Amino acid sequence: MLKCSLDKINLIFAEISKTAKLYLPVDDIDKSAVYKKWEVGMNWSDALNTVRSPKDFFFPQMENLMEFKTEGKNIEVIDTRSETEDFVIFGVRACDVKSFEILDRVFLAEPVDSYYASRREKGIIVSTACSKPAETCFCKTFGISPEEPLGDVSTWKTENEIFFKANTKKGEALLEKIKAFTEDCDKSAVNEQKEKICRVTSKLPLKDLTTDAFGGGKTENFFDNPAWDELSQACLGCGTCTFVCPTCQCYDIKDFNTGNGVIRFRCWDSCMYSDFTKMAHGNNRLTQKERFRQRFMHKLVYYPENNEGVFSCVGCGRCLAKCPISMNIVKVMKKIGGSDK
C-alpha cells in the first residue's frame, strides 16, 4: 500500500495526464459534481458522487457507429471509429465501480459490443472510498462495500493524506508511474477509515433495506401485483431515473442524412418512454403502468434471473435524489416486497 500527502495530489494528476487522459469529479457552476478532463488548476470535488454516473466513458449518451456513402446503386460503409486513447477515471465510488460489472455482462456477452469493449480495454478505474455516505445511499443492500471500493486502484482519502492500493495489473502499472510521489505505508490509517465508514453506513435510513423478496424466478410473484397501479399512477414517464442510473443500458439506433451521406448513431433510450421499442405493428407496452413495471422488474427480477443472481441496481441513490415526484426503486421494493411501512 502507498500513500502521499494531499498537497501532492495535483503533482500526481499531472504525472498521470502525461500518458493518459485523466478525468475526475469537479464542482460545476451549481456546485454539483461532474466528470471533466483534468487541467492544471482544477480541483477534485469533495462531493459524495457525480450527478451523472461515469458510465458515459464506456457507453456514451450518443455515439456515431458508422457512415454510409451512396453513389448510384453502390453503398460504401465507412467505419468511423478511431483507436481509443488510454484514459483514467479518478474518484469513482464503489457503487459506480459495480455498475461497470453489470454493464459488462450486457455489452461483453456474445456478440461483444466492440465499441464498448475498446473503451473498457483502454480505461483505468481509480476508485475512492465513501467517507461520508448520504442518506440516499443503499449500496450495501446489493452487497457493495463503500469502505472497500474495487477498480484497478482503490484509494482512501483522509484529511491530509491519500492511500493507494493496486487491484489489477493496470493498477500496478499506474501506481508505478506515480511512485516518485508516494511512499510505502501500513494499513492502520486505512483500517481506521474503513471502520469509520462502517459506523456511518450502519446508521443510514436505508440500512435495513433488503433484496430477500426479489431475484430470479420471481416473475409470477410480482407481475400481477395490484400495487403497480398505485405506484405508477404518479409517474411522469420523464425518464430522469433511467438517465441518471449507472446501470441502465437501453439505446436506440438512428440514421441521419447529412446531405452528403448518412450517419448511423446510437443514443440512450428509456423503457419509461411511450415510443420505446415501438415498431410498425405498434408498442408492446401501451400503458405507463406496464412501462413502469418493466423498469423495476428488470432491475429486481429479470436481470438477476439471467445473470447468476446479480441485481441491476447498485444503490447509488441518484434516482432518489432526482425523481421529480420522489418515486424510486426503494419505494417499489418496500411496497412490492411487502416491507412497506
Tab-separated table of C-alpha atoms in Angstrom:
chain	number	residue	atom	x	y	z
A	1	MET	CA	0.000	0.000	0.000
A	2	LEU	CA	1.191	3.504	-0.849
A	3	LYS	CA	0.357	6.939	0.473
A	4	CYS	CA	1.110	10.580	-0.151
A	5	SER	CA	0.177	13.972	1.226
A	6	LEU	CA	-2.880	15.565	-0.352
A	7	ASP	CA	-0.633	18.537	-1.042
A	8	LYS	CA	0.933	16.410	-3.782
A	9	ILE	CA	-2.290	15.254	-5.418
A	10	ASN	CA	-2.024	17.743	-8.274
A	11	LEU	CA	1.514	16.541	-8.971
A	12	ILE	CA	0.093	13.028	-9.243
A	13	PHE	CA	-2.670	14.225	-11.555
A	14	ALA	CA	-0.100	15.966	-13.741
A	15	GLU	CA	2.063	12.833	-13.895
A	16	ILE	CA	-0.882	10.610	-14.873
A	17	SER	CA	-2.013	13.063	-17.553
A	18	LYS	CA	1.362	12.827	-19.309
A	19	THR	CA	0.472	9.429	-20.730
A	20	ALA	CA	-3.321	9.248	-20.474
A	21	LYS	CA	-6.348	11.483	-20.382
A	22	LEU	CA	-7.362	11.967	-16.766
A	23	TYR	CA	-10.945	12.589	-15.702
A	24	LEU	CA	-12.080	13.391	-12.184
A	25	PRO	CA	-15.136	14.811	-10.386
A	26	VAL	CA	-15.039	18.599	-10.183
A	27	ASP	CA	-17.574	21.123	-8.912
A	28	ASP	CA	-19.772	22.551	-11.666
A	29	ILE	CA	-21.278	26.041	-11.698
A	30	ASP	CA	-24.185	24.932	-9.492
A	31	LYS	CA	-21.759	23.156	-7.110
A	32	SER	CA	-22.852	19.707	-8.258
A	33	ALA	CA	-20.046	17.338	-9.230
A	34	VAL	CA	-19.392	16.331	-12.843
A	35	TYR	CA	-16.560	14.451	-14.515
A	36	LYS	CA	-14.195	16.665	-16.501
A	37	LYS	CA	-10.820	16.236	-18.128
A	38	TRP	CA	-8.189	17.348	-15.648
A	39	GLU	CA	-6.299	20.555	-16.318
A	40	VAL	CA	-3.831	22.483	-14.190
A	41	GLY	CA	-5.716	24.412	-11.517
A	42	MET	CA	-8.682	22.050	-11.459
A	43	ASN	CA	-9.670	20.744	-8.007
A	44	TRP	CA	-11.009	17.320	-7.114
A	45	SER	CA	-14.575	17.731	-5.804
A	46	ASP	CA	-15.441	16.780	-2.228
A	47	ALA	CA	-18.968	15.803	-3.305
A	48	LEU	CA	-20.092	12.280	-2.480
A	49	ASN	CA	-20.882	11.449	-6.095
A	50	THR	CA	-21.388	12.967	-9.520
A	51	VAL	CA	-24.849	13.912	-10.807
A	52	ARG	CA	-24.431	11.575	-13.761
A	53	SER	CA	-22.559	8.339	-13.458
A	54	PRO	CA	-19.244	7.609	-15.193
A	55	LYS	CA	-20.882	5.039	-17.486
A	56	ASP	CA	-20.624	7.754	-20.194
A	57	PHE	CA	-16.950	6.874	-20.560
A	58	PHE	CA	-17.791	3.366	-21.768
A	59	PHE	CA	-21.349	3.774	-23.032
A	60	PRO	CA	-21.717	7.398	-24.219
A	61	GLN	CA	-25.099	9.079	-24.321
A	62	MET	CA	-24.629	9.424	-28.071
A	63	GLU	CA	-22.010	7.988	-30.416
A	64	ASN	CA	-21.580	7.581	-34.148
A	65	LEU	CA	-21.392	3.955	-35.235
A	66	MET	CA	-20.677	4.241	-38.967
A	67	GLU	CA	-21.299	6.293	-42.083
A	68	PHE	CA	-22.744	5.416	-45.470
A	69	LYS	CA	-21.871	6.996	-48.819
A	70	THR	CA	-24.045	6.228	-51.818
A	71	GLU	CA	-23.238	6.603	-55.494
A	72	GLY	CA	-25.898	5.226	-57.749
A	73	LYS	CA	-26.587	1.702	-56.530
A	74	ASN	CA	-23.243	1.438	-54.756
A	75	ILE	CA	-23.114	1.857	-50.971
A	76	GLU	CA	-19.833	2.462	-49.155
A	77	VAL	CA	-19.794	1.621	-45.449
A	78	ILE	CA	-17.276	3.722	-43.502
A	79	ASP	CA	-16.051	2.691	-40.067
A	80	THR	CA	-15.767	5.988	-38.185
A	81	ARG	CA	-14.021	4.570	-35.135
A	82	SER	CA	-10.531	5.626	-34.154
A	83	GLU	CA	-8.320	3.931	-31.613
A	84	THR	CA	-9.468	4.953	-28.158
A	85	GLU	CA	-6.716	6.655	-26.161
A	86	ASP	CA	-5.743	5.411	-22.714
A	87	PHE	CA	-7.708	7.229	-20.053
A	88	VAL	CA	-8.040	7.218	-16.271
A	89	ILE	CA	-11.255	7.855	-14.347
A	90	PHE	CA	-10.307	9.024	-10.865
A	91	GLY	CA	-12.523	9.135	-7.787
A	92	VAL	CA	-15.125	6.549	-8.806
A	93	ARG	CA	-17.318	5.432	-5.912
A	94	ALA	CA	-17.878	1.759	-5.076
A	95	CYS	CA	-21.443	1.768	-6.400
A	96	ASP	CA	-20.350	3.056	-9.795
A	97	VAL	CA	-17.472	0.581	-9.987
A	98	LYS	CA	-20.023	-2.205	-9.511
A	99	SER	CA	-22.155	-0.723	-12.284
A	100	PHE	CA	-19.382	-1.429	-14.789
A	101	GLU	CA	-19.617	-5.124	-13.966
A	102	ILE	CA	-23.359	-5.002	-14.666
A	103	LEU	CA	-22.796	-3.252	-17.993
A	104	ASP	CA	-20.025	-5.740	-18.853
A	105	ARG	CA	-22.499	-8.596	-18.586
A	106	VAL	CA	-24.579	-6.916	-21.288
A	107	PHE	CA	-22.021	-5.439	-23.679
A	108	LEU	CA	-19.226	-8.022	-23.375
A	109	ALA	CA	-21.511	-11.045	-23.766
A	110	GLU	CA	-21.588	-12.602	-27.224
A	111	PRO	CA	-21.871	-10.909	-29.611
A	112	VAL	CA	-19.416	-8.487	-27.979
A	113	ASP	CA	-20.108	-4.772	-28.445
A	114	SER	CA	-16.740	-3.758	-29.882
A	115	TYR	CA	-17.309	-0.046	-29.220
A	116	TYR	CA	-17.835	-0.668	-25.507
A	117	ALA	CA	-15.092	-3.316	-25.331
A	118	SER	CA	-12.474	-0.961	-26.776
A	119	ARG	CA	-13.196	1.666	-24.159
A	120	ARG	CA	-13.126	-0.870	-21.332
A	121	GLU	CA	-9.741	-2.078	-22.521
A	122	LYS	CA	-8.289	1.425	-22.600
A	123	GLY	CA	-9.895	2.726	-19.406
A	124	ILE	CA	-8.349	2.575	-15.931
A	125	ILE	CA	-10.618	2.979	-12.923
A	126	VAL	CA	-9.333	4.570	-9.726
A	127	SER	CA	-11.967	4.233	-7.017
A	128	THR	CA	-12.345	6.189	-3.792
A	129	ALA	CA	-13.965	5.046	-0.557
A	130	CYS	CA	-17.027	6.987	0.620
A	131	SER	CA	-16.008	8.776	3.798
A	132	LYS	CA	-19.422	10.454	4.126
A	133	PRO	CA	-22.220	8.304	2.625
A	134	ALA	CA	-25.510	10.153	2.092
A	135	GLU	CA	-28.974	9.374	3.444
A	136	THR	CA	-29.986	8.305	-0.078
A	137	CYS	CA	-27.249	5.636	-0.248
A	138	PHE	CA	-28.149	1.956	-0.040
A	139	CYS	CA	-25.307	0.192	-1.852
A	140	LYS	CA	-24.899	-2.323	0.968
A	141	THR	CA	-28.343	-3.676	0.068
A	142	PHE	CA	-26.670	-5.070	-3.049
A	143	GLY	CA	-23.556	-6.365	-1.317
A	144	ILE	CA	-21.363	-3.380	-2.180
A	145	SER	CA	-18.856	-2.094	0.369
A	146	PRO	CA	-18.347	1.693	0.262
A	147	GLU	CA	-15.382	1.290	2.578
A	148	GLU	CA	-13.672	-1.193	0.222
A	149	PRO	CA	-14.159	0.094	-3.339
A	150	LEU	CA	-12.873	-2.051	-6.191
A	151	GLY	CA	-11.499	-0.988	-9.576
A	152	ASP	CA	-7.950	-1.083	-10.890
A	153	VAL	CA	-6.765	1.050	-7.977
A	154	SER	CA	-8.539	1.664	-4.670
A	155	THR	CA	-7.944	4.884	-2.732
A	156	TRP	CA	-8.865	6.203	0.698
A	157	LYS	CA	-8.743	9.906	1.466
A	158	THR	CA	-8.242	11.282	4.961
A	159	GLU	CA	-7.983	14.906	5.987
A	160	ASN	CA	-4.326	15.180	4.981
A	161	GLU	CA	-3.372	12.046	3.058
A	162	ILE	CA	-4.468	9.716	0.295
A	163	PHE	CA	-3.750	5.976	0.258
A	164	PHE	CA	-3.454	3.753	-2.831
A	165	LYS	CA	-3.835	0.012	-3.354
A	166	ALA	CA	-3.471	-1.699	-6.742
A	167	ASN	CA	-6.011	-4.418	-7.555
A	168	THR	CA	-5.085	-5.275	-11.147
A	169	LYS	CA	-2.081	-5.212	-13.460
A	170	LYS	CA	-3.425	-1.969	-14.921
A	171	GLY	CA	-3.499	-0.573	-11.402
A	172	GLU	CA	0.030	-1.727	-10.647
A	173	ALA	CA	1.299	-0.027	-13.813
A	174	LEU	CA	-0.448	3.209	-12.881
A	175	LEU	CA	0.970	3.254	-9.346
A	176	GLU	CA	4.422	2.596	-10.758
A	177	LYS	CA	4.114	5.853	-12.733
A	178	ILE	CA	3.418	7.905	-9.599
A	179	LYS	CA	5.847	6.076	-7.328
A	180	ALA	CA	8.095	9.129	-7.046
A	181	PHE	CA	5.328	10.996	-5.219
A	182	THR	CA	4.320	8.219	-2.848
A	183	GLU	CA	5.807	6.115	-0.075
A	184	ASP	CA	5.111	2.671	1.343
A	185	CYS	CA	2.896	2.508	4.398
A	186	ASP	CA	0.950	0.116	6.596
A	187	LYS	CA	-2.831	-0.286	6.595
A	188	SER	CA	-3.599	1.177	10.024
A	189	ALA	CA	-4.932	4.534	8.794
A	190	VAL	CA	-6.961	2.822	6.077
A	191	ASN	CA	-8.420	0.336	8.535
A	192	GLU	CA	-9.428	3.225	10.780
A	193	GLN	CA	-11.096	4.896	7.796
A	194	LYS	CA	-12.970	1.694	6.942
A	195	GLU	CA	-14.275	1.373	10.491
A	196	LYS	CA	-15.465	4.976	10.420
A	197	ILE	CA	-17.358	4.397	7.154
A	198	CYS	CA	-18.971	1.241	8.531
A	199	ARG	CA	-20.186	3.146	11.583
A	200	VAL	CA	-21.796	5.740	9.328
A	201	THR	CA	-23.472	3.211	6.996
A	202	SER	CA	-24.868	1.294	9.970
A	203	LYS	CA	-26.920	4.381	10.852
A	204	LEU	CA	-28.239	5.304	7.381
A	205	PRO	CA	-32.037	5.407	6.909
A	206	LEU	CA	-31.998	2.608	4.311
A	207	LYS	CA	-29.634	0.276	6.176
A	208	ASP	CA	-32.355	-2.368	6.639
A	209	LEU	CA	-33.487	-2.462	3.000
A	210	THR	CA	-33.003	-5.981	1.622
A	211	THR	CA	-33.391	-7.878	-1.647
A	212	ASP	CA	-34.647	-11.013	0.119
A	213	ALA	CA	-38.032	-10.924	-1.627
A	214	PHE	CA	-36.553	-10.450	-5.106
A	215	GLY	CA	-34.389	-12.289	-7.610
A	216	GLY	CA	-34.669	-14.724	-10.478
A	217	GLY	CA	-37.752	-16.890	-10.774
A	218	LYS	CA	-39.997	-14.344	-9.053
A	219	THR	CA	-41.883	-13.060	-12.108
A	220	GLU	CA	-45.167	-14.704	-11.145
A	221	ASN	CA	-44.847	-13.357	-7.605
A	222	PHE	CA	-44.873	-9.723	-8.684
A	223	PHE	CA	-46.105	-9.311	-12.260
A	224	ASP	CA	-49.821	-9.030	-11.441
A	225	ASN	CA	-49.416	-7.313	-8.088
A	226	PRO	CA	-52.139	-4.620	-7.825
A	227	ALA	CA	-49.594	-2.261	-6.225
A	228	TRP	CA	-48.226	-1.465	-9.688
A	229	ASP	CA	-51.355	0.600	-10.384
A	230	GLU	CA	-50.820	2.727	-7.293
A	231	LEU	CA	-47.064	3.094	-7.705
A	232	SER	CA	-47.169	4.039	-11.383
A	233	GLN	CA	-50.065	6.478	-11.114
A	234	ALA	CA	-47.914	9.490	-10.284
A	235	CYS	CA	-45.059	8.604	-12.660
A	236	LEU	CA	-44.485	11.309	-15.285
A	237	GLY	CA	-42.643	8.989	-17.667
A	238	CYS	CA	-39.891	11.610	-17.915
A	239	GLY	CA	-37.046	9.076	-17.944
A	240	THR	CA	-34.925	11.032	-15.454
A	241	CYS	CA	-34.357	7.890	-13.384
A	242	THR	CA	-33.008	5.993	-16.395
A	243	PHE	CA	-30.674	8.781	-17.490
A	244	VAL	CA	-29.017	9.207	-14.085
A	245	CYS	CA	-28.895	5.448	-13.473
A	246	PRO	CA	-25.398	3.942	-13.804
A	247	THR	CA	-26.721	0.533	-14.914
A	248	CYS	CA	-29.435	1.337	-17.474
A	249	GLN	CA	-28.263	0.198	-20.880
A	250	CYS	CA	-31.196	0.753	-23.280
A	251	TYR	CA	-30.404	2.572	-26.519
A	252	ASP	CA	-31.881	3.398	-29.917
A	253	ILE	CA	-30.127	3.389	-33.289
A	254	LYS	CA	-30.967	6.076	-35.835
A	255	ASP	CA	-29.788	7.291	-39.228
A	256	PHE	CA	-29.182	10.961	-40.007
A	257	ASN	CA	-28.973	12.191	-43.596
A	258	THR	CA	-26.290	14.879	-43.762
A	259	GLY	CA	-26.966	15.669	-47.410
A	260	ASN	CA	-23.613	14.159	-48.219
A	261	GLY	CA	-24.220	10.681	-46.839
A	262	VAL	CA	-25.815	9.046	-43.839
A	263	ILE	CA	-24.511	8.834	-40.266
A	264	ARG	CA	-25.747	5.938	-38.180
A	265	PHE	CA	-25.607	6.681	-34.468
A	266	ARG	CA	-26.935	5.301	-31.226
A	267	CYS	CA	-28.248	7.199	-28.238
A	268	TRP	CA	-29.611	6.363	-24.838
A	269	ASP	CA	-33.270	5.436	-24.713
A	270	SER	CA	-35.632	4.745	-21.832
A	271	CYS	CA	-38.133	1.990	-21.133
A	272	MET	CA	-40.234	4.706	-19.492
A	273	TYR	CA	-40.995	6.354	-22.855
A	274	SER	CA	-44.200	5.596	-24.732
A	275	ASP	CA	-42.351	5.045	-28.017
A	276	PHE	CA	-39.721	2.700	-26.544
A	277	THR	CA	-39.476	-0.488	-28.690
A	278	LYS	CA	-42.252	0.877	-30.913
A	279	MET	CA	-42.372	-0.839	-34.313
A	280	ALA	CA	-44.647	-0.837	-37.337
A	281	HIS	CA	-47.172	-3.041	-35.575
A	282	GLY	CA	-47.281	-0.771	-32.504
A	283	ASN	CA	-45.908	-0.907	-28.997
A	284	ASN	CA	-45.840	-3.919	-26.704
A	285	ARG	CA	-46.283	-1.772	-23.553
A	286	LEU	CA	-49.166	0.602	-24.111
A	287	THR	CA	-49.673	1.994	-20.617
A	288	GLN	CA	-47.499	3.853	-18.135
A	289	LYS	CA	-48.135	1.083	-15.632
A	290	GLU	CA	-46.627	-1.522	-17.988
A	291	ARG	CA	-43.597	0.625	-18.689
A	292	PHE	CA	-43.102	1.443	-15.006
A	293	ARG	CA	-43.372	-2.238	-14.089
A	294	GLN	CA	-40.878	-3.206	-16.784
A	295	ARG	CA	-38.192	-0.902	-15.400
A	296	PHE	CA	-38.314	-2.234	-11.863
A	297	MET	CA	-38.962	-5.864	-12.763
A	298	HIS	CA	-35.859	-5.752	-14.934
A	299	LYS	CA	-33.745	-4.386	-12.084
A	300	LEU	CA	-35.039	-6.774	-9.456
A	301	VAL	CA	-36.168	-9.952	-11.258
A	302	TYR	CA	-35.334	-10.262	-14.962
A	303	TYR	CA	-31.681	-9.224	-14.811
A	304	PRO	CA	-30.754	-11.409	-11.800
A	305	GLU	CA	-32.576	-14.322	-13.410
A	306	ASN	CA	-30.196	-14.146	-16.373
A	307	ASN	CA	-27.035	-13.102	-14.511
A	308	GLU	CA	-26.353	-15.506	-11.649
A	309	GLY	CA	-28.456	-13.540	-9.184
A	310	VAL	CA	-26.743	-10.180	-9.748
A	311	PHE	CA	-29.217	-7.305	-9.414
A	312	SER	CA	-29.241	-4.428	-11.885
A	313	CYS	CA	-29.138	-1.751	-9.202
A	314	VAL	CA	-26.147	-0.557	-7.180
A	315	GLY	CA	-27.887	1.609	-4.578
A	316	CYS	CA	-26.206	4.843	-5.659
A	317	GLY	CA	-29.289	6.860	-4.697
A	318	ARG	CA	-29.344	9.062	-7.805
A	319	CYS	CA	-32.939	8.190	-8.653
A	320	LEU	CA	-33.976	9.033	-5.088
A	321	ALA	CA	-32.370	12.436	-5.412
A	322	LYS	CA	-33.515	13.310	-8.931
A	323	CYS	CA	-37.034	11.919	-9.472
A	324	PRO	CA	-39.339	14.981	-9.638
A	325	ILE	CA	-42.186	13.132	-7.900
A	326	SER	CA	-39.999	11.148	-5.466
A	327	MET	CA	-40.874	7.766	-6.919
A	328	ASN	CA	-37.923	5.397	-6.854
A	329	ILE	CA	-36.739	1.822	-6.567
A	330	VAL	CA	-36.696	1.935	-2.763
A	331	LYS	CA	-40.417	2.689	-2.602
A	332	VAL	CA	-41.066	-0.083	-5.127
A	333	MET	CA	-39.005	-2.607	-3.179
A	334	LYS	CA	-40.784	-1.790	0.066
A	335	LYS	CA	-44.260	-1.862	-1.446
A	336	ILE	CA	-43.935	-4.870	-3.761
A	337	GLY	CA	-41.618	-6.748	-1.428
A	338	GLY	CA	-44.036	-6.470	1.468
A	339	SER	CA	-41.893	-4.333	3.791
A	340	ASP	CA	-43.666	-1.022	3.226
A	341	LYS	CA	-44.027	0.959	6.441
